[in-house]
Amino acid sequence: MTAIALATACAVVYGAADFYGGLASRRSQVFAVVVLSQLAGLAFIACLLPVLPGEGGTAALAWGMVAGLAGGGGLIFFYRALAIGTMSVVAPVSATISAGLPVVFGLAVGERPAPAALAGVALAIAAVLLVSRAPAQEPATRGLGPLALAAIAGAGFGGFFILLGNAPEDAGPWPLLGARIASILMVTGIALASGRGLRPAPGSLRTIVLAGVLDMAANVLYMFAVHRGLLSLVAVIVSLYPASTLLLARQVLGERLTPVQVAGVGLALGAVALIAAA
């Protein structure tokens, strides 16, 4: 598969993972959701490592662990934002920031995408902004709290993408093992130090596990995509994951889509096509 195809699949799976993680966070403590979903992801990647190409090593695990600290911190803020805000608003805000940081970094280190690809990047960011528009009659963000949390989460996710993209190309998914170990230790430590419970609400464990497995599957797709294409392009495609979250929120929770949001989904498809054709 090409880098763009892998990144597109990654975006779809990330969106589903975020939906189920946010759904679980409305019933259970955020720290319980993050820790248990991360443990599920750790078990999943441990099963995949023997069958996927890649070589582990100190550098691979080190880059992964640093990335895991950034991503794990972002996930705490993100799930909290999803729990108190509207999914179809929170997800695009974090995605816009998590896309912008890798683009800036990629250009700064010398990546030079084709003009058509840059046009696709601009279209993708516009798509995310349109998708983030909530119906005017709904108090979508309930104040500035969810938006601020989503912005911090986006910075964490952007750092995660950048750091994983710097792992050795022959490492395959091994950095993800380091990332999961570091994030689990960090989040568990914070939870214990702050007296937060890690027991999920009754009936929510299955949703939490599903979120963790989907998140790790998306991470694997990202690792293979970023080593086959430019970080500045792959990260932008991946950032379109709110479209998947939004559609699931529409189908499962009944969150309404405005014509502007529908137009945003259409622009997202156009952005993928432009970048793929470049």
Coordinates of C-alpha atoms in Angstrom, one line a residue:
M1 CA 0.0 0.0 0.0
T2 CA 1.1 3.6 -0.7
A3 CA 1.8 6.1 2.1
I4 CA -1.4 8.0 1.3
A5 CA -3.5 4.8 1.4
L6 CA -2.0 3.8 4.7
A7 CA -2.5 7.3 6.1
T8 CA -6.1 7.4 5.0
A9 CA -6.8 4.0 6.6
C10 CA -5.1 5.3 9.7
A11 CA -7.4 8.3 9.9
V12 CA -10.5 6.1 9.6
V13 CA -9.3 3.8 12.4
Y14 CA -8.1 6.7 14.6
G15 CA -11.5 8.3 14.3
A16 CA -13.3 5.1 15.4
A17 CA -10.8 4.7 18.3
D18 CA -11.5 8.3 19.5
F19 CA -15.2 7.8 19.3
Y20 CA -15.2 4.7 21.5
G21 CA -12.7 6.2 23.9
G22 CA -14.8 9.4 24.2
L23 CA -17.9 7.2 24.7
A24 CA -16.3 5.3 27.5
S25 CA -15.1 8.5 29.1
R26 CA -18.7 9.6 29.6
R27 CA -19.2 6.6 31.9
S28 CA -15.9 6.0 33.5
Q29 CA -13.1 8.1 34.9
V30 CA -10.8 9.5 32.2
F31 CA -7.7 7.9 33.8
A32 CA -9.4 4.5 34.0
V33 CA -10.2 4.7 30.3
V34 CA -6.7 5.9 29.3
V35 CA -4.8 3.3 31.4
L36 CA -7.0 0.3 30.5
S37 CA -7.2 1.2 26.8
Q38 CA -3.4 1.6 26.7
L39 CA -3.0 -1.8 28.3
A40 CA -5.3 -3.3 25.7
G41 CA -3.2 -1.6 23.0
L42 CA 0.0 -2.9 24.6
A43 CA -1.3 -6.5 24.5
F44 CA -2.3 -6.0 20.9
I45 CA 1.1 -4.7 19.7
A46 CA 2.8 -7.5 21.7
C47 CA 0.8 -10.0 19.6
L48 CA 1.7 -8.2 16.3
L49 CA 5.4 -7.7 16.8
P50 CA 6.4 -11.3 16.0
V51 CA 4.6 -11.2 12.6
L52 CA 5.3 -7.6 11.4
P53 CA 8.5 -6.5 9.8
G54 CA 10.9 -4.4 11.9
E55 CA 13.9 -4.6 14.2
G56 CA 13.8 -3.5 17.8
G57 CA 16.7 -1.7 19.4
T58 CA 17.6 1.0 21.9
A59 CA 17.0 3.9 19.5
A60 CA 13.6 2.5 18.4
L61 CA 12.4 2.1 22.0
A62 CA 13.8 5.4 23.1
W63 CA 12.1 7.4 20.4
G64 CA 8.9 5.5 21.1
M65 CA 9.1 6.2 24.8
V66 CA 9.5 9.9 24.3
A67 CA 6.6 9.9 21.8
G68 CA 4.5 7.9 24.3
L69 CA 4.9 10.6 27.0
A70 CA 3.6 13.2 24.5
G71 CA 0.8 11.0 23.2
G72 CA -0.3 9.7 26.6
G73 CA -0.5 13.2 28.0
G74 CA -2.5 14.3 24.9
L75 CA -4.8 11.4 25.3
I76 CA -5.7 12.4 28.9
F77 CA -6.7 15.9 27.8
F78 CA -8.5 14.6 24.7
Y79 CA -10.7 12.0 26.4
R80 CA -11.6 14.6 29.1
A81 CA -12.6 17.1 26.4
L82 CA -14.6 14.4 24.6
A83 CA -16.3 13.5 27.9
I84 CA -17.5 17.1 28.6
G85 CA -17.8 18.5 25.1
T86 CA -19.4 17.6 21.8
M87 CA -17.4 15.0 19.9
S88 CA -17.9 16.6 16.5
V89 CA -16.3 19.8 17.8
V90 CA -13.6 18.6 20.1
A91 CA -12.0 16.1 17.7
P92 CA -11.5 18.6 14.8
V93 CA -9.9 21.2 17.1
S94 CA -7.3 18.8 18.3
A95 CA -6.8 17.5 14.8
T96 CA -6.1 21.0 13.4
I97 CA -3.3 21.5 15.9
S98 CA -1.9 18.0 15.6
A99 CA -1.8 18.4 11.8
G100 CA -0.2 21.8 11.8
L101 CA 2.8 21.0 14.0
P102 CA 4.1 18.1 11.8
V103 CA 3.7 20.2 8.7
V104 CA 5.7 23.1 10.2
F105 CA 8.3 20.6 11.4
G106 CA 8.5 18.8 8.1
L107 CA 9.0 22.0 6.1
A108 CA 11.6 23.2 8.7
V109 CA 13.7 20.1 8.2
G110 CA 13.7 20.4 4.4
E111 CA 10.6 18.5 3.2
R112 CA 9.3 20.0 -0.1
P113 CA 6.0 18.6 -1.1
A114 CA 4.8 19.1 -4.7
P115 CA 2.6 22.2 -5.3
A116 CA -0.5 19.9 -5.7
A117 CA 0.3 18.2 -2.4
L118 CA 0.6 21.6 -0.7
A119 CA -2.8 22.6 -2.1
G120 CA -4.1 19.3 -0.6
V121 CA -2.6 20.3 2.7
A122 CA -4.4 23.6 2.7
L123 CA -7.7 21.9 1.6
A124 CA -7.3 19.4 4.4
I125 CA -6.9 22.0 7.1
A126 CA -9.9 23.9 5.7
A127 CA -11.8 20.6 5.8
V128 CA -11.0 20.1 9.5
L129 CA -12.0 23.7 10.3
L130 CA -15.4 23.2 8.5
V131 CA -16.0 19.9 10.2
S132 CA -15.4 21.7 13.6
R133 CA -18.3 24.0 13.0
A134 CA -21.1 23.0 15.4
P135 CA -24.8 23.9 15.0
A136 CA -25.4 27.4 16.4
Q137 CA -28.3 26.3 18.6
E138 CA -26.3 23.7 20.5
P139 CA -24.0 24.7 23.4
A140 CA -21.3 22.5 21.8
T141 CA -18.3 23.4 23.8
R142 CA -20.0 24.3 27.2
G143 CA -17.6 27.2 27.7
L144 CA -13.9 27.3 26.9
G145 CA -13.0 24.2 28.9
P146 CA -13.4 21.5 26.2
L147 CA -11.7 23.7 23.5
A148 CA -8.7 24.4 25.7
L149 CA -8.3 20.8 26.6
A150 CA -8.6 19.8 22.9
A151 CA -5.9 22.3 21.9
I152 CA -3.5 20.9 24.5
A153 CA -4.3 17.4 23.3
G154 CA -3.6 18.4 19.7
A155 CA -0.2 19.6 20.8
G156 CA 0.5 16.3 22.4
F157 CA -0.6 14.3 19.4
G158 CA 1.4 16.5 17.1
G159 CA 4.5 15.8 19.2
F160 CA 3.7 12.1 19.1
F161 CA 3.6 12.1 15.3
I162 CA 6.8 14.1 15.0
L163 CA 8.7 11.9 17.4
L164 CA 7.5 8.6 15.9
G165 CA 8.5 9.9 12.5
N166 CA 12.1 10.3 13.7
A167 CA 12.4 6.6 14.8
P168 CA 14.7 4.4 12.7
E169 CA 13.0 3.4 9.4
D170 CA 13.9 -0.3 9.9
A171 CA 12.3 -0.3 13.4
G172 CA 8.8 -1.1 12.1
P173 CA 6.2 -1.0 14.9
W174 CA 8.8 -1.5 17.7
P175 CA 8.8 2.1 18.8
L176 CA 5.1 1.6 19.6
L177 CA 6.0 -0.9 22.3
G178 CA 8.2 1.8 24.0
A179 CA 5.5 4.4 23.5
R180 CA 2.9 2.3 25.2
I181 CA 5.1 1.3 28.2
A182 CA 6.1 5.0 28.8
S183 CA 2.5 6.3 28.5
I184 CA 1.1 3.6 30.8
L185 CA 3.7 4.3 33.5
M186 CA 3.1 8.0 33.2
V187 CA -0.7 7.9 33.3
T188 CA -0.8 5.3 36.0
G189 CA 1.6 7.3 38.2
I190 CA -0.4 10.5 37.7
A191 CA -3.6 8.6 38.6
L192 CA -2.2 7.1 41.7
A193 CA -0.6 10.3 42.9
S194 CA -3.8 12.2 42.5
G195 CA -6.0 9.5 44.0
R196 CA -7.9 8.8 40.9
G197 CA -9.6 5.4 40.5
L198 CA -8.7 3.1 37.7
R199 CA -11.8 0.9 37.9
P200 CA -14.1 1.3 34.9
A201 CA -17.8 1.7 35.2
P202 CA -19.9 -1.5 34.9
G203 CA -20.4 -2.4 31.3
S204 CA -17.8 -0.1 29.9
L205 CA -14.8 -2.4 29.8
R206 CA -15.6 -3.8 26.3
T207 CA -15.8 -0.3 24.8
I208 CA -12.5 0.7 26.5
V209 CA -10.7 -2.4 25.1
L210 CA -12.1 -1.7 21.7
A211 CA -10.8 1.9 21.8
G212 CA -7.3 0.7 22.8
V213 CA -7.1 -1.9 20.1
L214 CA -8.3 0.4 17.4
D215 CA -5.9 3.2 18.6
M216 CA -2.9 0.8 18.4
A217 CA -4.0 -0.5 15.0
A218 CA -4.0 3.1 13.8
N219 CA -0.6 3.7 15.3
V220 CA 0.8 0.7 13.3
L221 CA -0.7 2.1 10.1
Y222 CA 0.9 5.5 10.9
M223 CA 4.3 4.0 11.4
F224 CA 4.3 2.3 8.0
A225 CA 2.8 5.3 6.3
V226 CA 5.3 7.9 7.7
H227 CA 8.3 5.7 6.6
R228 CA 6.9 5.6 3.1
G229 CA 6.0 9.2 2.6
L230 CA 6.7 12.8 3.8
L231 CA 5.8 13.5 7.4
S232 CA 4.2 16.8 6.4
L233 CA 1.7 15.0 4.1
V234 CA 1.1 11.8 6.1
A235 CA 0.3 13.7 9.3
V236 CA -2.2 15.9 7.4
I237 CA -4.1 13.0 6.0
V238 CA -4.1 11.3 9.4
S239 CA -5.5 14.5 10.9
L240 CA -8.7 14.0 8.9
Y241 CA -9.8 11.4 11.5
P242 CA -12.5 13.7 12.9
A243 CA -14.6 12.9 9.9
S244 CA -14.8 9.3 11.1
T245 CA -15.5 10.4 14.6
L246 CA -18.2 12.8 13.4
L247 CA -20.0 10.1 11.3
L248 CA -20.0 7.6 14.2
A249 CA -21.3 10.3 16.5
R250 CA -24.0 11.0 14.0
Q251 CA -25.0 7.4 13.7
V252 CA -24.7 6.3 17.3
L253 CA -25.4 9.4 19.4
G254 CA -27.6 11.3 17.0
E255 CA -25.3 14.4 16.8
R256 CA -26.6 16.4 13.9
L257 CA -24.4 17.3 10.9
T258 CA -24.8 20.8 9.5
P259 CA -24.4 21.5 5.7
V260 CA -21.0 23.1 6.6
Q261 CA -19.8 20.0 8.3
V262 CA -21.0 17.9 5.3
A263 CA -19.0 20.2 3.1
G264 CA -16.0 19.7 5.3
V265 CA -16.2 15.9 4.8
G266 CA -16.3 16.5 1.1
L267 CA -13.3 18.7 1.2
A268 CA -11.5 16.1 3.2
L269 CA -12.0 13.6 0.4
G270 CA -10.8 16.1 -2.1
A271 CA -7.7 16.8 0.0
V272 CA -6.8 13.1 0.0
A273 CA -7.3 12.9 -3.7
L274 CA -5.0 15.9 -4.4
I275 CA -2.2 14.7 -2.1
A276 CA -2.4 11.2 -3.6
A277 CA -2.2 12.5 -7.1
A278 CA 0.8 14.7 -6.4

